[in-house]
XYZ file of N, CA and C in Angstrom:
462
model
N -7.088 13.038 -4.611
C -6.007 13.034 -3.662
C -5.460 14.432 -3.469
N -5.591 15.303 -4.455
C -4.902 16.589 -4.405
C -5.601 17.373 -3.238
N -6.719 17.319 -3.319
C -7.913 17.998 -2.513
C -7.774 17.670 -1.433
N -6.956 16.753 -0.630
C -6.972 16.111 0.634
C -6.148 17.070 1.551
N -7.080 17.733 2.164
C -7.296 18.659 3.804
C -5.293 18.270 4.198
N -4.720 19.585 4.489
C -3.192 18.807 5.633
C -3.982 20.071 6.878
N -3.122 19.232 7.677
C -3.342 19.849 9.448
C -3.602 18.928 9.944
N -4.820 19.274 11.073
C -5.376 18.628 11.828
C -5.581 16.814 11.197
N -5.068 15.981 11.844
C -5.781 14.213 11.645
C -6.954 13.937 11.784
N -7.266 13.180 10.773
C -8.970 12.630 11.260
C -8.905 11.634 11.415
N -10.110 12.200 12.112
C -10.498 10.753 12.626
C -10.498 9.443 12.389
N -10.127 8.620 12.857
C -9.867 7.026 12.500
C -10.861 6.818 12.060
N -11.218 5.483 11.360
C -12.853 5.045 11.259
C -12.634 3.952 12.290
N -13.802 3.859 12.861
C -13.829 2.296 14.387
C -14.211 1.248 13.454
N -15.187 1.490 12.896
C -15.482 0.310 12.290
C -14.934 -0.980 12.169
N -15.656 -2.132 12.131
C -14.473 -3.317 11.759
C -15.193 -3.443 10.666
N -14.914 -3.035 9.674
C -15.107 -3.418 7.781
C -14.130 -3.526 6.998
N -14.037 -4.112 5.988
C -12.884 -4.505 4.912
C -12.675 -2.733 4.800
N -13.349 -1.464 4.525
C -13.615 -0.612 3.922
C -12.735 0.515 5.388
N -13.229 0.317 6.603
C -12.713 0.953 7.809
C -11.236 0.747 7.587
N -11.130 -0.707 7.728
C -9.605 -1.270 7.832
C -8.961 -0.436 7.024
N -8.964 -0.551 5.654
C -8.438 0.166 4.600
C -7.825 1.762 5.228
N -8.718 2.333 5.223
C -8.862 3.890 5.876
C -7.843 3.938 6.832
N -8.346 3.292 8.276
C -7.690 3.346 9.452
C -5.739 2.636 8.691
N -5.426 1.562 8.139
C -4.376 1.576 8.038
C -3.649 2.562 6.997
N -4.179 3.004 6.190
C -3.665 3.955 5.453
C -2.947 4.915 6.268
N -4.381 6.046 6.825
C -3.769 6.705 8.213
C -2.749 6.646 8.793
N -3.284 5.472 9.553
C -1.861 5.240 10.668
C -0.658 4.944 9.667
N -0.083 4.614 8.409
C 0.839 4.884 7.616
C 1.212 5.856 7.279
N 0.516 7.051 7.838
C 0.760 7.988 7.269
C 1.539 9.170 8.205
N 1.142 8.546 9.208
C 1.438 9.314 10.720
C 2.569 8.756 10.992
N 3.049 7.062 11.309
C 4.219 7.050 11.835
C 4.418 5.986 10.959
N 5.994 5.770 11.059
C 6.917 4.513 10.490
C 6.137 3.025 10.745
N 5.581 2.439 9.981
C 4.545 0.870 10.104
C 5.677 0.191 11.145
N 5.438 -0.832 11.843
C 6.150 -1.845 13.040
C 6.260 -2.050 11.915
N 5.961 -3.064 10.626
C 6.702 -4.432 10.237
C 8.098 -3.424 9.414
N 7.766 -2.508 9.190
C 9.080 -2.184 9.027
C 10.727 -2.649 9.695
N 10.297 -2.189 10.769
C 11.379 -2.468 11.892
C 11.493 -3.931 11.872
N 10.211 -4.764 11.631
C 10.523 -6.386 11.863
C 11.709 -6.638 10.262
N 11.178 -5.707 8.989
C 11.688 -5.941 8.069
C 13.086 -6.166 7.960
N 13.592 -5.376 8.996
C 15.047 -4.943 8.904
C 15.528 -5.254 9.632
N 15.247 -6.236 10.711
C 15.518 -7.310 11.561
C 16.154 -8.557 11.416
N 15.574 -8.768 10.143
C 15.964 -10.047 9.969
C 17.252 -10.212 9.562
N 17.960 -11.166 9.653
C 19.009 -11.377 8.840
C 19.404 -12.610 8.327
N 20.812 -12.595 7.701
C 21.088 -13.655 6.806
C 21.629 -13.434 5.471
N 21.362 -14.223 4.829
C 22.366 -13.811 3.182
C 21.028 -12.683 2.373
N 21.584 -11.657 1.951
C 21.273 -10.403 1.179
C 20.017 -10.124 2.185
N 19.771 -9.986 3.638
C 18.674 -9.948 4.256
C 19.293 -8.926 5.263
N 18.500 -7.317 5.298
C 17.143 -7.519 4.475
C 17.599 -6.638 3.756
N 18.538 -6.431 3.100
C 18.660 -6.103 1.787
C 17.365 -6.530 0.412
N 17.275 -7.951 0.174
C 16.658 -8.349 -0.745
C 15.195 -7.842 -0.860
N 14.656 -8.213 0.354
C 12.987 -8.293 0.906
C 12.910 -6.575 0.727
N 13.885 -5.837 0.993
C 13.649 -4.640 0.870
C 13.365 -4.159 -0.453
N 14.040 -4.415 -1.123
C 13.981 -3.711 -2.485
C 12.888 -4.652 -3.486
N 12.333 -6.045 -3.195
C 11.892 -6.754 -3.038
C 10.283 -5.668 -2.992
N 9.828 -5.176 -1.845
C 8.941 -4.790 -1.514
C 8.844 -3.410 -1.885
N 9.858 -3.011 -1.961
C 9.769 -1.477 -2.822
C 9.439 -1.705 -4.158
N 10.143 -2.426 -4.737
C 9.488 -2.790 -6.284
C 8.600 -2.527 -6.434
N 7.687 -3.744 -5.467
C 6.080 -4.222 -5.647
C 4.797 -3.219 -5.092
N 5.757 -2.600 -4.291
C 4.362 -1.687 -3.382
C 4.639 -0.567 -4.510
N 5.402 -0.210 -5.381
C 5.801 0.690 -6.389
C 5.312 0.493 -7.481
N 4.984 -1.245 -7.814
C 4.195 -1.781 -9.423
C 2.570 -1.302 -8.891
N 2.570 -2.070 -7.608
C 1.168 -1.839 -7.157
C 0.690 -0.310 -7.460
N 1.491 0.411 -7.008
C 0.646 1.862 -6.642
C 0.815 2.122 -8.040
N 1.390 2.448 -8.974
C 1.965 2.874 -10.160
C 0.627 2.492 -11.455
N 0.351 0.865 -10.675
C -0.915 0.533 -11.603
C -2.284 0.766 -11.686
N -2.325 1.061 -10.383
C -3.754 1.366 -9.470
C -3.962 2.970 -10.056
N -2.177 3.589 -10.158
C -2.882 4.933 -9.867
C -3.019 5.591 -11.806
N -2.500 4.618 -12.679
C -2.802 4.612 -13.619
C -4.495 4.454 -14.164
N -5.226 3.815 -13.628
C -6.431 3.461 -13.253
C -6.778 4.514 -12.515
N -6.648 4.650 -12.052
C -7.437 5.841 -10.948
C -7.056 7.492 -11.647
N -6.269 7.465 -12.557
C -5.869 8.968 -13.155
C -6.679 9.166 -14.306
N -7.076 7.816 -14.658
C -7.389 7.819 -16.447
C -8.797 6.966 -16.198
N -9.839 7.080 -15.155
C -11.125 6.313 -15.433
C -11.900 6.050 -16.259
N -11.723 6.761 -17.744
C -12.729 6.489 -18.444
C -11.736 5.620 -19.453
N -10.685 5.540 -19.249
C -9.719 4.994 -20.348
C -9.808 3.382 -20.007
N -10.402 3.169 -19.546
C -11.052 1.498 -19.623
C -12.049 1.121 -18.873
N -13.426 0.229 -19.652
C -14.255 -0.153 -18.564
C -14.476 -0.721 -17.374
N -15.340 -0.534 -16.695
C -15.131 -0.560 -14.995
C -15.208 -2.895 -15.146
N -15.143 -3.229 -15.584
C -14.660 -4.360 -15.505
C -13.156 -4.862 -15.877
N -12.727 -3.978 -16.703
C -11.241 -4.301 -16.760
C -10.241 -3.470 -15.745
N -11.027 -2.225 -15.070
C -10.681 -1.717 -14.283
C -10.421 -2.483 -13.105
N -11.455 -2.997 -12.709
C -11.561 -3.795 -11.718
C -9.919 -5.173 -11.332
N -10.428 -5.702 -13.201
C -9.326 -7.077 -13.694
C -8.166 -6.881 -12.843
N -7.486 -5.144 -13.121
C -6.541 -4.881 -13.228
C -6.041 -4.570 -11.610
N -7.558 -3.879 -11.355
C -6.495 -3.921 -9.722
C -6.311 -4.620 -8.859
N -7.685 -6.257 -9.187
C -7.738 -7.272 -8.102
C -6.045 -8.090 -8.604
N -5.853 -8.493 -9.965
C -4.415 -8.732 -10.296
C -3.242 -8.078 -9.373
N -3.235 -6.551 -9.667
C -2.207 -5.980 -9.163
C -1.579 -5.889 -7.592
N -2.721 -5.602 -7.216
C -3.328 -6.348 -5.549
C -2.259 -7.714 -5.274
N -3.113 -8.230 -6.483
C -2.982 -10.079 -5.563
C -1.056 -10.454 -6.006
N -0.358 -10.042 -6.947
C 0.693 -9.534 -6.823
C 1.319 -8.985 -5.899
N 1.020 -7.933 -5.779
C 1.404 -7.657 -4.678
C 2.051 -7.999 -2.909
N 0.608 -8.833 -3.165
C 0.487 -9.863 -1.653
C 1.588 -10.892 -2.219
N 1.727 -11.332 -3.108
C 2.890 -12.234 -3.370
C 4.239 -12.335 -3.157
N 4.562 -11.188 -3.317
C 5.749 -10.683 -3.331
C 5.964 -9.818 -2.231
N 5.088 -8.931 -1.796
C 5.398 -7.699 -0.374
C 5.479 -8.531 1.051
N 3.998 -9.390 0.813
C 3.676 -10.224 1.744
C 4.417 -11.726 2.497
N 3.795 -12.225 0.864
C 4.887 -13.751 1.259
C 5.974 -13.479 0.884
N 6.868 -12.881 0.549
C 7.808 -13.403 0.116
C 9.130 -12.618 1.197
N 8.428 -10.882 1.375
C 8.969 -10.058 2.605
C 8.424 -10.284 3.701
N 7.387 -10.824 4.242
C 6.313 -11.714 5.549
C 6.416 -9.734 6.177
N 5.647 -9.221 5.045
C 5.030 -7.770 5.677
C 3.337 -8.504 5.889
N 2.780 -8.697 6.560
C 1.945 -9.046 7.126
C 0.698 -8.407 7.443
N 1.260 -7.055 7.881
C 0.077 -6.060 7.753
C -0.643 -5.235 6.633
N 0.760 -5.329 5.805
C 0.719 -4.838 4.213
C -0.219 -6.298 3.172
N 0.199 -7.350 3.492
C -0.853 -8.506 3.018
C -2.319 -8.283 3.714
N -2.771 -7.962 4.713
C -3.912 -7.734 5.181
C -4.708 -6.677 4.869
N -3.469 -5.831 4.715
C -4.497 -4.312 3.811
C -5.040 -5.111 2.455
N -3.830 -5.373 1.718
C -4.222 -5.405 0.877
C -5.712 -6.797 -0.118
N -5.414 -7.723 1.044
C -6.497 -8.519 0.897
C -7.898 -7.983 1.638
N -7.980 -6.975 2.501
C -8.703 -6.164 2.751
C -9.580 -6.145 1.522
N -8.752 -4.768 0.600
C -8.717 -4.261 -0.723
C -9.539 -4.941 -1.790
N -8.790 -6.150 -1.682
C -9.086 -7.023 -2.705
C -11.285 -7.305 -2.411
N -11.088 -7.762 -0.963
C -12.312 -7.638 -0.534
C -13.458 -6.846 -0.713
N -13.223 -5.677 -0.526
C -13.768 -4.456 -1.202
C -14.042 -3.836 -2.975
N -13.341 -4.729 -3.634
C -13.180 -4.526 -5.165
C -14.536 -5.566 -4.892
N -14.416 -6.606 -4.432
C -15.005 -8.440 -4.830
C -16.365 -7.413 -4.575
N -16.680 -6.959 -3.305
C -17.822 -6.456 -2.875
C -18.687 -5.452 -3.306
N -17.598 -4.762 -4.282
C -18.277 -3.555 -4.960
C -19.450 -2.575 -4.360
N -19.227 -2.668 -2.868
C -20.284 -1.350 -2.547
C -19.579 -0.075 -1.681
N -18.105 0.040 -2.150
C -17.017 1.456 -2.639
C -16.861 1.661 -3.877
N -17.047 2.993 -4.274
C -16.520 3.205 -5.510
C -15.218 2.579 -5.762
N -14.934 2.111 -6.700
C -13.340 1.791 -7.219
C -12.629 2.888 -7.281
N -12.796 4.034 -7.209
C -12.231 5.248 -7.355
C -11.676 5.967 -6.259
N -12.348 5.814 -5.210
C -12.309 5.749 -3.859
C -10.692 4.725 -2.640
N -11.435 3.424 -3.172
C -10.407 2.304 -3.178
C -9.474 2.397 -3.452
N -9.301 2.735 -4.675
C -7.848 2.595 -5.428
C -6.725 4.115 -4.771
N -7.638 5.141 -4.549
C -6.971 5.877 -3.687
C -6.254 5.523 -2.585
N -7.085 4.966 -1.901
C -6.331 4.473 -0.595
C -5.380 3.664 -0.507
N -5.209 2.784 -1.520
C -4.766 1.971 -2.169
C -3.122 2.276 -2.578
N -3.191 3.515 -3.561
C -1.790 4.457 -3.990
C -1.679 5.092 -2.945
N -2.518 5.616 -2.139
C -1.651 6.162 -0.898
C -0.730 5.797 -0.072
N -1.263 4.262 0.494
C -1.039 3.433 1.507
C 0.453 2.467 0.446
N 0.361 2.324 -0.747
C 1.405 1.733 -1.357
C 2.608 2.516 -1.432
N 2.302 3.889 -1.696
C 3.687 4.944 -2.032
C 4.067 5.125 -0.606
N 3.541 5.192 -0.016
C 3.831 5.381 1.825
C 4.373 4.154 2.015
N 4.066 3.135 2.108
C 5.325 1.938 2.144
C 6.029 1.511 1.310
N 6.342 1.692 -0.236
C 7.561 2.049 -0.388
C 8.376 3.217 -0.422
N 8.135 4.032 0.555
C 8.966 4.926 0.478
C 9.710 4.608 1.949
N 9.059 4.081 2.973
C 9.145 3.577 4.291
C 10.051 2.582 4.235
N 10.167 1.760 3.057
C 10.976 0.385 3.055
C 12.172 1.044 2.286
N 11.971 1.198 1.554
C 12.849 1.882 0.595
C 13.776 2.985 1.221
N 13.831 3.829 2.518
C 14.216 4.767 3.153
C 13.604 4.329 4.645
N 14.061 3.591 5.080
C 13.305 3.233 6.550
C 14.288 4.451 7.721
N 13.098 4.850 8.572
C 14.289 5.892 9.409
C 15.197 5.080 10.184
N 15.358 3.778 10.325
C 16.778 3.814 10.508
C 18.235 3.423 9.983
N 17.412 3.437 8.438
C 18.459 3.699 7.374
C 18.904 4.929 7.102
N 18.398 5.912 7.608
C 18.297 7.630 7.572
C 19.604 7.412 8.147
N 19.282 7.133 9.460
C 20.477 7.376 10.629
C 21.764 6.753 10.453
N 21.750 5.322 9.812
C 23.228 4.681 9.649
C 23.891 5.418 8.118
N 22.738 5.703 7.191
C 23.522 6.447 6.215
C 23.992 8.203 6.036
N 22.847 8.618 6.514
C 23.090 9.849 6.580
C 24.055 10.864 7.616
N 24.127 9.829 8.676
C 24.672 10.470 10.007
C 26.104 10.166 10.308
């Protein structure tokens, strides 16, 4: 991740693969504020969206935190418990980010993901990158959404 080029954007991948998807939504997370954000903070009602928020910051925060523990330390467990650990952390994830905040696009990455572990023809090393990227980028998005910038800061 350190090594990763800033400037110029690349190119999307077109592809329709569990493996494209991944890529292409990372990206585009990376460039602008995700829509379900805005749906996030839409909603309302009792502690809403207070709850779902911090709710999903947690989890996109356990997620990335575990993945990238795994992904820092590869030889510090075999590539089957490696694996254990991120299809778990993953499917968590979707539990709580997904159903429980109805981030929708963030459940699709990440069952993407999950897809791509099952399939094993990406490195896990690879994966799990995209993986902590695309997780710390939405909780930092939920967790600080820009138009929480504006009602608090301004």
């Amino acid at each position: 991740m350190k090594d990763t080029p800033t400037g110029a954007q690349p190119v999307l991948p077109e592809a329709d693969t569990a493996w494209h998807r991944i890529q292409r939504a990372r990206r585009l997370a990376w460039q602008a504020e995700p829509a379900e954000i805005a749906t996030l903070l839409a909603n309302s009602g009792h502690n809403i969206p207070f709850g779902p928020m911090a709710t999903a910051d947690g989890y996109f925060r356990f997620v990335q935190e575990s993945l990238w523990q795994i992904w820092a330390k590869p030889d510090a467990y075999d590539a089957a418990v490696r694996r254990a650990i991120a299809l778990h952390s993953m499917q968590l994830g979707i539990s709580r980010s997904g159903h429980y905040c109805h981030l929708s696009q963030s459940e699709a990455f990440l069952l993407d993901a999950i897809e791509v572990v099952n399939a094993a023809e990406v490195p896990l090393q690879d994966l799990l990158a995209e993986v902590v990227l695309y997780c710390s980028r939405m909780s930092n998005c939920v967790a600080f959404p820009s138009r929480f910038h504006c009602m608090v800061f301004t």
